[in-house]
GROMACS .gro file of C-alpha atoms in nm:
model
  454
    1UNK     CA    1  10.758  -0.732  -2.222
    2UNK     CA    2  10.664  -0.461  -2.475
    3UNK     CA    3  10.427  -0.173  -2.408
    4UNK     CA    4  10.218  -0.123  -2.721
    5UNK     CA    5  10.070   0.204  -2.846
    6UNK     CA    6   9.767   0.234  -3.078
    7UNK     CA    7   9.869   0.101  -3.418
    8UNK     CA    8  10.182  -0.067  -3.281
    9UNK     CA    9  10.248  -0.428  -3.369
   10UNK     CA   10  10.470  -0.708  -3.244
   11UNK     CA   11  10.558  -1.058  -3.371
   12UNK     CA   12  10.409  -1.344  -3.171
   13UNK     CA   13  10.599  -1.659  -3.078
   14UNK     CA   14  10.489  -1.991  -3.218
   15UNK     CA   15  10.218  -2.184  -3.037
   16UNK     CA   16   9.926  -2.058  -2.835
   17UNK     CA   17   9.903  -1.718  -2.664
   18UNK     CA   18   9.670  -1.589  -2.395
   19UNK     CA   19   9.504  -1.250  -2.393
   20UNK     CA   20   9.367  -1.123  -2.061
   21UNK     CA   21   9.169  -0.809  -1.977
   22UNK     CA   22   9.110  -0.791  -1.600
   23UNK     CA   23   8.832  -0.574  -1.466
   24UNK     CA   24   8.454  -0.530  -1.493
   25UNK     CA   25   8.447  -0.628  -1.859
   26UNK     CA   26   8.318  -0.901  -2.086
   27UNK     CA   27   8.585  -1.024  -2.328
   28UNK     CA   28   8.488  -1.159  -2.669
   29UNK     CA   29   8.657  -1.230  -3.001
   30UNK     CA   30   8.565  -1.228  -3.369
   31UNK     CA   31   8.740  -1.467  -3.609
   32UNK     CA   32   8.766  -1.342  -3.967
   33UNK     CA   33   8.958  -1.384  -4.293
   34UNK     CA   34   9.147  -1.113  -4.483
   35UNK     CA   35   8.820  -0.941  -4.573
   36UNK     CA   36   8.756  -0.873  -4.205
   37UNK     CA   37   8.413  -1.037  -4.222
   38UNK     CA   38   8.278  -1.325  -4.015
   39UNK     CA   39   8.146  -1.640  -4.183
   40UNK     CA   40   7.877  -1.721  -3.929
   41UNK     CA   41   7.781  -1.747  -3.565
   42UNK     CA   42   8.064  -1.992  -3.497
   43UNK     CA   43   8.308  -1.704  -3.553
   44UNK     CA   44   8.192  -1.529  -3.236
   45UNK     CA   45   8.357  -1.629  -2.908
   46UNK     CA   46   8.201  -1.490  -2.589
   47UNK     CA   47   8.074  -1.608  -2.249
   48UNK     CA   48   7.765  -1.783  -2.389
   49UNK     CA   49   7.973  -1.947  -2.666
   50UNK     CA   50   8.319  -1.971  -2.510
   51UNK     CA   51   8.501  -2.184  -2.767
   52UNK     CA   52   8.567  -2.217  -3.138
   53UNK     CA   53   8.840  -2.404  -3.326
   54UNK     CA   54   9.167  -2.254  -3.203
   55UNK     CA   55   9.008  -2.010  -2.957
   56UNK     CA   56   8.881  -2.061  -2.602
   57UNK     CA   57   8.748  -1.808  -2.350
   58UNK     CA   58   8.761  -1.866  -1.974
   59UNK     CA   59   8.647  -1.573  -1.766
   60UNK     CA   60   8.859  -1.272  -1.864
   61UNK     CA   61   9.121  -1.479  -2.050
   62UNK     CA   62   9.115  -1.570  -2.418
   63UNK     CA   63   9.353  -1.843  -2.539
   64UNK     CA   64   9.430  -1.848  -2.912
   65UNK     CA   65   9.619  -2.125  -3.092
   66UNK     CA   66   9.659  -1.984  -3.445
   67UNK     CA   67   9.740  -2.315  -3.625
   68UNK     CA   68   9.414  -2.461  -3.493
   69UNK     CA   69   9.186  -2.180  -3.612
   70UNK     CA   70   8.925  -2.270  -3.874
   71UNK     CA   71   9.043  -2.290  -4.237
   72UNK     CA   72   9.081  -1.945  -4.390
   73UNK     CA   73   9.101  -1.758  -4.060
   74UNK     CA   74   9.371  -1.492  -4.065
   75UNK     CA   75   9.259  -1.255  -3.791
   76UNK     CA   76   9.124  -1.268  -3.434
   77UNK     CA   77   8.990  -0.936  -3.305
   78UNK     CA   78   8.972  -0.898  -2.926
   79UNK     CA   79   8.672  -0.699  -2.800
   80UNK     CA   80   8.574  -0.573  -2.455
   81UNK     CA   81   8.239  -0.442  -2.336
   82UNK     CA   82   8.112  -0.356  -1.986
   83UNK     CA   83   8.000  -0.653  -1.781
   84UNK     CA   84   7.711  -0.431  -1.667
   85UNK     CA   85   7.507  -0.381  -1.982
   86UNK     CA   86   7.473  -0.024  -2.111
   87UNK     CA   87   7.749   0.125  -1.895
   88UNK     CA   88   7.979   0.361  -2.089
   89UNK     CA   89   8.339   0.243  -2.075
   90UNK     CA   90   8.441   0.591  -1.959
   91UNK     CA   91   8.271   0.523  -1.624
   92UNK     CA   92   8.485   0.213  -1.561
   93UNK     CA   93   8.856   0.162  -1.491
   94UNK     CA   94   9.055   0.190  -1.813
   95UNK     CA   95   9.093  -0.157  -1.969
   96UNK     CA   96   9.444  -0.298  -2.011
   97UNK     CA   97   9.528  -0.597  -2.227
   98UNK     CA   98   9.799  -0.846  -2.123
   99UNK     CA   99   9.942  -1.104  -2.365
  100UNK     CA  100  10.148  -1.403  -2.251
  101UNK     CA  101  10.298  -1.700  -2.433
  102UNK     CA  102  10.217  -2.067  -2.377
  103UNK     CA  103  10.463  -2.076  -2.085
  104UNK     CA  104  10.300  -1.780  -1.909
  105UNK     CA  105  10.579  -1.535  -1.996
  106UNK     CA  106  10.463  -1.178  -2.066
  107UNK     CA  107  10.482  -1.070  -2.431
  108UNK     CA  108  10.304  -0.738  -2.448
  109UNK     CA  109  10.073  -0.500  -2.266
  110UNK     CA  110   9.840  -0.243  -2.418
  111UNK     CA  111   9.657   0.030  -2.227
  112UNK     CA  112   9.458   0.234  -2.483
  113UNK     CA  113   9.353   0.596  -2.432
  114UNK     CA  114   9.068   0.603  -2.180
  115UNK     CA  115   8.731   0.554  -2.355
  116UNK     CA  116   8.450   0.805  -2.299
  117UNK     CA  117   8.094   0.725  -2.413
  118UNK     CA  118   8.189   0.410  -2.606
  119UNK     CA  119   8.023   0.087  -2.493
  120UNK     CA  120   8.239  -0.149  -2.699
  121UNK     CA  121   8.613  -0.133  -2.763
  122UNK     CA  122   8.828  -0.321  -3.011
  123UNK     CA  123   9.145  -0.366  -2.809
  124UNK     CA  124   9.373  -0.562  -3.041
  125UNK     CA  125   9.390  -0.804  -3.330
  126UNK     CA  126   9.604  -1.111  -3.381
  127UNK     CA  127   9.673  -1.141  -3.754
  128UNK     CA  128   9.873  -1.352  -3.997
  129UNK     CA  129  10.139  -1.207  -4.225
  130UNK     CA  130  10.294  -1.469  -4.447
  131UNK     CA  131  10.357  -1.768  -4.228
  132UNK     CA  132  10.390  -1.571  -3.903
  133UNK     CA  133  10.141  -1.419  -3.660
  134UNK     CA  134  10.154  -1.072  -3.507
  135UNK     CA  135   9.952  -0.863  -3.264
  136UNK     CA  136   9.842  -0.508  -3.340
  137UNK     CA  137   9.707  -0.264  -3.079
  138UNK     CA  138   9.380  -0.099  -3.186
  139UNK     CA  139   9.179   0.094  -2.923
  140UNK     CA  140   8.880   0.162  -3.155
  141UNK     CA  141   8.549   0.227  -2.980
  142UNK     CA  142   8.184   0.207  -3.075
  143UNK     CA  143   7.933   0.445  -2.917
  144UNK     CA  144   7.644   0.250  -3.072
  145UNK     CA  145   7.754  -0.067  -2.900
  146UNK     CA  146   7.746  -0.418  -3.032
  147UNK     CA  147   7.518  -0.332  -3.321
  148UNK     CA  148   7.776  -0.095  -3.471
  149UNK     CA  149   8.050  -0.348  -3.412
  150UNK     CA  150   7.844  -0.623  -3.578
  151UNK     CA  151   7.775  -0.421  -3.892
  152UNK     CA  152   8.146  -0.357  -3.944
  153UNK     CA  153   8.213  -0.730  -3.923
  154UNK     CA  154   7.949  -0.825  -4.179
  155UNK     CA  155   7.658  -0.913  -3.952
  156UNK     CA  156   7.299  -0.834  -4.049
  157UNK     CA  157   7.154  -0.667  -3.741
  158UNK     CA  158   6.793  -0.759  -3.667
  159UNK     CA  159   6.633  -0.492  -3.453
  160UNK     CA  160   6.377  -0.658  -3.222
  161UNK     CA  161   6.066  -0.452  -3.150
  162UNK     CA  162   5.732  -0.519  -2.989
  163UNK     CA  163   5.462  -0.398  -3.234
  164UNK     CA  164   5.128  -0.262  -3.123
  165UNK     CA  165   4.816  -0.466  -3.193
  166UNK     CA  166   4.731  -0.244  -3.492
  167UNK     CA  167   5.074  -0.299  -3.646
  168UNK     CA  168   5.084  -0.676  -3.611
  169UNK     CA  169   5.074  -0.867  -3.940
  170UNK     CA  170   5.122  -1.233  -4.026
  171UNK     CA  171   5.491  -1.324  -4.034
  172UNK     CA  172   5.637  -1.407  -4.377
  173UNK     CA  173   5.770  -1.753  -4.447
  174UNK     CA  174   6.123  -1.804  -4.321
  175UNK     CA  175   6.399  -1.764  -4.582
  176UNK     CA  176   6.748  -1.914  -4.563
  177UNK     CA  177   6.992  -1.662  -4.414
  178UNK     CA  178   7.262  -1.554  -4.658
  179UNK     CA  179   7.469  -1.387  -4.384
  180UNK     CA  180   7.499  -1.430  -4.009
  181UNK     CA  181   7.243  -1.245  -3.800
  182UNK     CA  182   7.273  -1.040  -3.483
  183UNK     CA  183   7.112  -1.306  -3.260
  184UNK     CA  184   7.440  -1.436  -3.120
  185UNK     CA  185   7.587  -1.093  -3.052
  186UNK     CA  186   7.267  -0.974  -2.891
  187UNK     CA  187   7.320  -1.246  -2.631
  188UNK     CA  188   7.630  -1.055  -2.522
  189UNK     CA  189   7.411  -0.774  -2.393
  190UNK     CA  190   7.169  -0.999  -2.205
  191UNK     CA  191   7.241  -1.011  -1.829
  192UNK     CA  192   7.345  -1.349  -1.702
  193UNK     CA  193   7.067  -1.547  -1.540
  194UNK     CA  194   7.122  -1.588  -1.165
  195UNK     CA  195   7.175  -1.941  -1.047
  196UNK     CA  196   6.882  -2.108  -0.870
  197UNK     CA  197   6.870  -2.104  -0.491
  198UNK     CA  198   7.045  -2.425  -0.378
  199UNK     CA  199   6.841  -2.592  -0.106
  200UNK     CA  200   6.702  -2.267   0.030
  201UNK     CA  201   7.042  -2.113   0.107
  202UNK     CA  202   6.936  -1.765  -0.003
  203UNK     CA  203   6.626  -1.765   0.213
  204UNK     CA  204   6.824  -1.873   0.518
  205UNK     CA  205   7.091  -1.611   0.461
  206UNK     CA  206   6.858  -1.321   0.391
  207UNK     CA  207   6.647  -1.404   0.695
  208UNK     CA  208   6.960  -1.385   0.911
  209UNK     CA  209   7.071  -1.062   0.740
  210UNK     CA  210   6.729  -0.904   0.793
  211UNK     CA  211   6.755  -0.981   1.162
  212UNK     CA  212   7.086  -0.793   1.171
  213UNK     CA  213   6.946  -0.498   0.976
  214UNK     CA  214   7.145  -0.579   0.659
  215UNK     CA  215   6.999  -0.566   0.307
  216UNK     CA  216   6.937  -0.894   0.121
  217UNK     CA  217   7.191  -1.049  -0.117
  218UNK     CA  218   7.120  -1.217  -0.450
  219UNK     CA  219   7.287  -1.522  -0.599
  220UNK     CA  220   7.536  -1.480  -0.883
  221UNK     CA  221   7.615  -1.755  -1.133
  222UNK     CA  222   7.978  -1.646  -1.175
  223UNK     CA  223   8.040  -1.661  -0.802
  224UNK     CA  224   7.866  -2.001  -0.792
  225UNK     CA  225   8.100  -2.131  -1.063
  226UNK     CA  226   8.408  -2.010  -0.873
  227UNK     CA  227   8.275  -2.149  -0.542
  228UNK     CA  228   8.216  -2.493  -0.693
  229UNK     CA  229   8.562  -2.498  -0.855
  230UNK     CA  230   8.728  -2.412  -0.525
  231UNK     CA  231   8.523  -2.659  -0.321
  232UNK     CA  232   8.622  -2.930  -0.572
  233UNK     CA  233   8.989  -2.831  -0.546
  234UNK     CA  234   8.979  -2.853  -0.166
  235UNK     CA  235   8.798  -3.189  -0.178
  236UNK     CA  236   9.057  -3.333  -0.415
  237UNK     CA  237   9.337  -3.225  -0.179
  238UNK     CA  238   9.149  -3.326   0.135
  239UNK     CA  239   9.219  -2.996   0.309
  240UNK     CA  240   9.084  -2.644   0.348
  241UNK     CA  241   9.278  -2.352   0.203
  242UNK     CA  242   9.247  -2.019   0.022
  243UNK     CA  243   9.482  -2.166  -0.240
  244UNK     CA  244   9.398  -2.500  -0.396
  245UNK     CA  245   9.644  -2.780  -0.482
  246UNK     CA  246   9.654  -2.640  -0.836
  247UNK     CA  247   9.813  -2.320  -0.700
  248UNK     CA  248   9.505  -2.111  -0.782
  249UNK     CA  249   9.348  -1.898  -0.509
  250UNK     CA  250   8.976  -1.864  -0.458
  251UNK     CA  251   9.007  -1.497  -0.562
  252UNK     CA  252   9.170  -1.592  -0.890
  253UNK     CA  253   8.884  -1.831  -0.956
  254UNK     CA  254   8.637  -1.547  -0.899
  255UNK     CA  255   8.803  -1.311  -1.146
  256UNK     CA  256   8.855  -1.594  -1.396
  257UNK     CA  257   8.479  -1.654  -1.385
  258UNK     CA  258   8.431  -1.295  -1.501
  259UNK     CA  259   8.330  -1.133  -1.170
  260UNK     CA  260   8.520  -0.813  -1.090
  261UNK     CA  261   8.466  -0.712  -0.729
  262UNK     CA  262   8.512  -0.413  -0.504
  263UNK     CA  263   8.457  -0.602  -0.178
  264UNK     CA  264   8.506  -0.975  -0.118
  265UNK     CA  265   8.456  -1.227   0.160
  266UNK     CA  266   8.480  -1.604   0.177
  267UNK     CA  267   8.408  -1.890   0.415
  268UNK     CA  268   8.586  -2.223   0.367
  269UNK     CA  269   8.442  -2.498   0.586
  270UNK     CA  270   8.427  -2.876   0.608
  271UNK     CA  271   8.178  -3.081   0.806
  272UNK     CA  272   7.825  -2.942   0.756
  273UNK     CA  273   7.596  -3.176   0.564
  274UNK     CA  274   7.336  -2.927   0.439
  275UNK     CA  275   7.313  -2.555   0.362
  276UNK     CA  276   7.104  -2.516   0.677
  277UNK     CA  277   7.386  -2.667   0.885
  278UNK     CA  278   7.636  -2.444   0.707
  279UNK     CA  279   7.439  -2.128   0.787
  280UNK     CA  280   7.391  -2.244   1.147
  281UNK     CA  281   7.769  -2.291   1.179
  282UNK     CA  282   7.827  -1.937   1.047
  283UNK     CA  283   7.584  -1.785   1.293
  284UNK     CA  284   7.753  -1.959   1.588
  285UNK     CA  285   8.101  -1.814   1.520
  286UNK     CA  286   8.188  -1.445   1.541
  287UNK     CA  287   8.403  -1.415   1.227
  288UNK     CA  288   8.173  -1.608   0.988
  289UNK     CA  289   7.868  -1.437   1.140
  290UNK     CA  290   8.019  -1.094   1.078
  291UNK     CA  291   8.079  -1.186   0.712
  292UNK     CA  292   7.728  -1.324   0.666
  293UNK     CA  293   7.579  -1.004   0.815
  294UNK     CA  294   7.811  -0.760   0.635
  295UNK     CA  295   7.593  -0.492   0.475
  296UNK     CA  296   7.858  -0.418   0.211
  297UNK     CA  297   7.787  -0.741   0.023
  298UNK     CA  298   7.522  -0.758  -0.250
  299UNK     CA  299   7.595  -1.100  -0.408
  300UNK     CA  300   7.656  -1.446  -0.264
  301UNK     CA  301   7.708  -1.807  -0.370
  302UNK     CA  302   7.746  -2.142  -0.196
  303UNK     CA  303   7.889  -2.471  -0.325
  304UNK     CA  304   7.995  -2.799  -0.169
  305UNK     CA  305   8.179  -3.107  -0.290
  306UNK     CA  306   8.226  -3.438  -0.110
  307UNK     CA  307   8.547  -3.625  -0.177
  308UNK     CA  308   8.906  -3.676  -0.081
  309UNK     CA  309   9.050  -3.955   0.128
  310UNK     CA  310   8.826  -3.877   0.426
  311UNK     CA  311   8.505  -3.842   0.230
  312UNK     CA  312   8.438  -3.507   0.400
  313UNK     CA  313   8.221  -3.238   0.247
  314UNK     CA  314   8.402  -2.915   0.160
  315UNK     CA  315   8.206  -2.590   0.143
  316UNK     CA  316   8.291  -2.257  -0.021
  317UNK     CA  317   8.070  -1.954   0.041
  318UNK     CA  318   8.150  -1.632  -0.145
  319UNK     CA  319   8.023  -1.284  -0.063
  320UNK     CA  320   8.093  -0.985  -0.285
  321UNK     CA  321   8.002  -0.642  -0.409
  322UNK     CA  322   8.073  -0.598  -0.782
  323UNK     CA  323   8.305  -0.333  -0.919
  324UNK     CA  324   8.075  -0.054  -1.039
  325UNK     CA  325   8.135   0.274  -1.225
  326UNK     CA  326   8.114   0.479  -0.907
  327UNK     CA  327   8.250   0.222  -0.664
  328UNK     CA  328   8.618   0.254  -0.745
  329UNK     CA  329   8.629   0.637  -0.718
  330UNK     CA  330   8.437   0.620  -0.390
  331UNK     CA  331   8.685   0.369  -0.251
  332UNK     CA  332   8.980   0.585  -0.357
  333UNK     CA  333   8.818   0.893  -0.206
  334UNK     CA  334   8.767   0.713   0.122
  335UNK     CA  335   9.135   0.613   0.135
  336UNK     CA  336   9.237   0.973   0.065
  337UNK     CA  337   9.000   1.106   0.333
  338UNK     CA  338   9.130   0.859   0.594
  339UNK     CA  339   9.489   0.943   0.498
  340UNK     CA  340   9.427   1.317   0.532
  341UNK     CA  341   9.256   1.258   0.865
  342UNK     CA  342   9.577   1.101   0.993
  343UNK     CA  343   9.780   1.394   0.857
  344UNK     CA  344   9.544   1.642   1.024
  345UNK     CA  345   9.596   1.469   1.359
  346UNK     CA  346   9.969   1.522   1.309
  347UNK     CA  347   9.918   1.890   1.222
  348UNK     CA  348  10.002   1.842   0.853
  349UNK     CA  349   9.837   1.990   0.543
  350UNK     CA  350   9.604   1.760   0.343
  351UNK     CA  351   9.715   1.589   0.024
  352UNK     CA  352   9.544   1.682  -0.303
  353UNK     CA  353   9.441   1.410  -0.548
  354UNK     CA  354   9.659   1.409  -0.861
  355UNK     CA  355   9.535   1.255  -1.187
  356UNK     CA  356   9.872   1.123  -1.304
  357UNK     CA  357   9.953   0.968  -0.967
  358UNK     CA  358   9.606   0.810  -0.962
  359UNK     CA  359   9.655   0.662  -1.309
  360UNK     CA  360   9.991   0.514  -1.211
  361UNK     CA  361   9.864   0.380  -0.877
  362UNK     CA  362   9.556   0.219  -1.030
  363UNK     CA  363   9.755   0.060  -1.311
  364UNK     CA  364  10.004  -0.085  -1.063
  365UNK     CA  365   9.737  -0.236  -0.838
  366UNK     CA  366   9.574  -0.393  -1.143
  367UNK     CA  367   9.911  -0.523  -1.264
  368UNK     CA  368   9.994  -0.683  -0.928
  369UNK     CA  369   9.656  -0.857  -0.922
  370UNK     CA  370   9.672  -0.968  -1.285
  371UNK     CA  371  10.029  -1.100  -1.272
  372UNK     CA  372  10.018  -1.228  -0.914
  373UNK     CA  373  10.318  -1.043  -0.774
  374UNK     CA  374  10.360  -0.809  -0.478
  375UNK     CA  375  10.657  -0.573  -0.472
  376UNK     CA  376  10.751  -0.208  -0.516
  377UNK     CA  377  10.961  -0.327  -0.812
  378UNK     CA  378  10.767  -0.462  -1.109
  379UNK     CA  379  10.880  -0.781  -1.289
  380UNK     CA  380  11.035  -0.553  -1.554
  381UNK     CA  381  11.231  -0.362  -1.288
  382UNK     CA  382  11.030  -0.038  -1.287
  383UNK     CA  383  11.019   0.166  -0.965
  384UNK     CA  384  10.742   0.395  -0.832
  385UNK     CA  385  10.904   0.706  -0.981
  386UNK     CA  386  10.932   0.533  -1.320
  387UNK     CA  387  10.562   0.449  -1.317
  388UNK     CA  388  10.465   0.801  -1.207
  389UNK     CA  389  10.671   0.957  -1.486
  390UNK     CA  390  10.527   0.717  -1.744
  391UNK     CA  391  10.178   0.829  -1.638
  392UNK     CA  392  10.274   1.193  -1.703
  393UNK     CA  393  10.367   1.307  -1.352
  394UNK     CA  394  10.626   1.582  -1.313
  395UNK     CA  395  10.660   1.545  -0.937
  396UNK     CA  396  11.019   1.568  -0.819
  397UNK     CA  397  10.973   1.344  -0.515
  398UNK     CA  398  10.776   1.018  -0.521
  399UNK     CA  399  10.681   0.777  -0.243
  400UNK     CA  400  10.473   0.459  -0.251
  401UNK     CA  401  10.280   0.242  -0.006
  402UNK     CA  402  10.137  -0.091  -0.119
  403UNK     CA  403   9.928  -0.348   0.066
  404UNK     CA  404   9.739  -0.668  -0.013
  405UNK     CA  405   9.459  -0.865   0.149
  406UNK     CA  406   9.280  -0.583   0.331
  407UNK     CA  407   8.903  -0.574   0.273
  408UNK     CA  408   8.822  -0.201   0.316
  409UNK     CA  409   8.977   0.147   0.303
  410UNK     CA  410   8.965   0.168   0.683
  411UNK     CA  411   9.147  -0.162   0.720
  412UNK     CA  412   9.422  -0.076   0.472
  413UNK     CA  413   9.489   0.272   0.614
  414UNK     CA  414   9.497   0.131   0.967
  415UNK     CA  415   9.749  -0.130   0.852
  416UNK     CA  416   9.971   0.132   0.693
  417UNK     CA  417   9.957   0.350   1.005
  418UNK     CA  418  10.064   0.052   1.218
  419UNK     CA  419  10.375   0.003   1.002
  420UNK     CA  420  10.658   0.253   1.069
  421UNK     CA  421  10.777   0.279   0.708
  422UNK     CA  422  10.429   0.321   0.562
  423UNK     CA  423  10.331   0.560   0.839
  424UNK     CA  424  10.634   0.774   0.757
  425UNK     CA  425  10.513   0.815   0.397
  426UNK     CA  426  10.160   0.908   0.506
  427UNK     CA  427  10.295   1.167   0.752
  428UNK     CA  428  10.578   1.305   0.538
  429UNK     CA  429  10.553   1.683   0.555
  430UNK     CA  430  10.696   1.742   0.206
  431UNK     CA  431  10.433   1.542   0.017
  432UNK     CA  432  10.159   1.753  -0.145
  433UNK     CA  433   9.969   1.512  -0.373
  434UNK     CA  434   9.839   1.156  -0.374
  435UNK     CA  435   9.691   0.891  -0.604
  436UNK     CA  436   9.513   0.571  -0.499
  437UNK     CA  437   9.484   0.236  -0.675
  438UNK     CA  438   9.278  -0.072  -0.594
  439UNK     CA  439   9.226  -0.404  -0.771
  440UNK     CA  440   9.066  -0.733  -0.676
  441UNK     CA  441   9.202  -1.074  -0.770
  442UNK     CA  442   9.539  -1.248  -0.755
  443UNK     CA  443   9.655  -1.475  -0.473
  444UNK     CA  444   9.584  -1.215  -0.200
  445UNK     CA  445   9.237  -1.104  -0.312
  446UNK     CA  446   9.293  -0.726  -0.293
  447UNK     CA  447   9.584  -0.500  -0.394
  448UNK     CA  448   9.618  -0.139  -0.279
  449UNK     CA  449   9.858   0.136  -0.387
  450UNK     CA  450   9.919   0.483  -0.243
  451UNK     CA  451  10.143   0.698  -0.462
  452UNK     CA  452  10.267   1.022  -0.307
  453UNK     CA  453  10.427   1.318  -0.482
  454UNK     CA  454  10.581   1.656  -0.419
   0.00000   0.00000   0.00000
């Protein structure tokens, strides 16, 4: 796999390729000819219009089949914007683009310089040269958001305004549009409409949470989509499981639906016939009740599918807190504080947070989640010290702890302290600095990295 730098390019193999950008982002694409201009609304691919000839978007993954693009198309530009409208990209984890071939083999990765106030970023373009296709890394940002992006791609931007009564005049007769308008791209900035409350589930849940002193949750359409897909997978297999018969975990379905999370919980159940029975089951059992009452969750979804050989009904409930601009730093800080608390108990000096170690740790957690592996050695053979050096660290001694599946900083630090090898890293007297990484997704749901240096 090649690591691209801004302006770098690489030939693509024949056939389709997939482009994935994990994290709290919306992925979209613009299909153009050599002029770099769109022909119309059909040339925009985003979550409200997820397919066009030769291009299909599913969650955070864009699949492009160049021979099937519309006639005249010679370029596909990959764009990311914050999933939370109006958030500057500089307040989110740095986006990283992963490209794989039709067989799932990695081709290239591109991590652009960290954006600042930009709200839209052109990450890369797939383009035709002669009879072959290549990918070029871009990293160009727009501080004026989708409107600035649209103008550069030949879109007439219509600024909507609400006039006062004195300013209102009869509307002119409609004229045929000579160029595409901004209406489609404006939809990108409109928050997704929450799914309706299925059979009173939300009312039942929030009543129970109020009784436990927990704040209410709201329904999320992306979680509902993932919950339904997983319930259907379990029904088709006739068994409960975090991983479906298709080899996809419930966490991977969540991130594929475009929901990046900081905290996650799930309940997989068969038997109840109604949402009321499902909630009653949860309240009777300690583990499910604790999840339903957990004050950390802000979103929820419930889905059920009846099927399989037994005809049973399979339920998937999802509980989550989305990844937010301040959530990831707070999580990292909590891990550092808990780690230093353990060092203080052992009479050791605290570890200082190091920017390079943090960059390397965060990138590695995101990579493990995105590529569904779990090891101190990456698929390319890099080791912790290689990754630290690549991030700009000049530390002479490097140590690494990783973990997966834990749901909170307290849980992951406790797990490391209960493991002799990980405990030894946390309590190593020579270490002076630390960086923390966290990512949600993959088969395990959460991936944690502690990178130590001296």
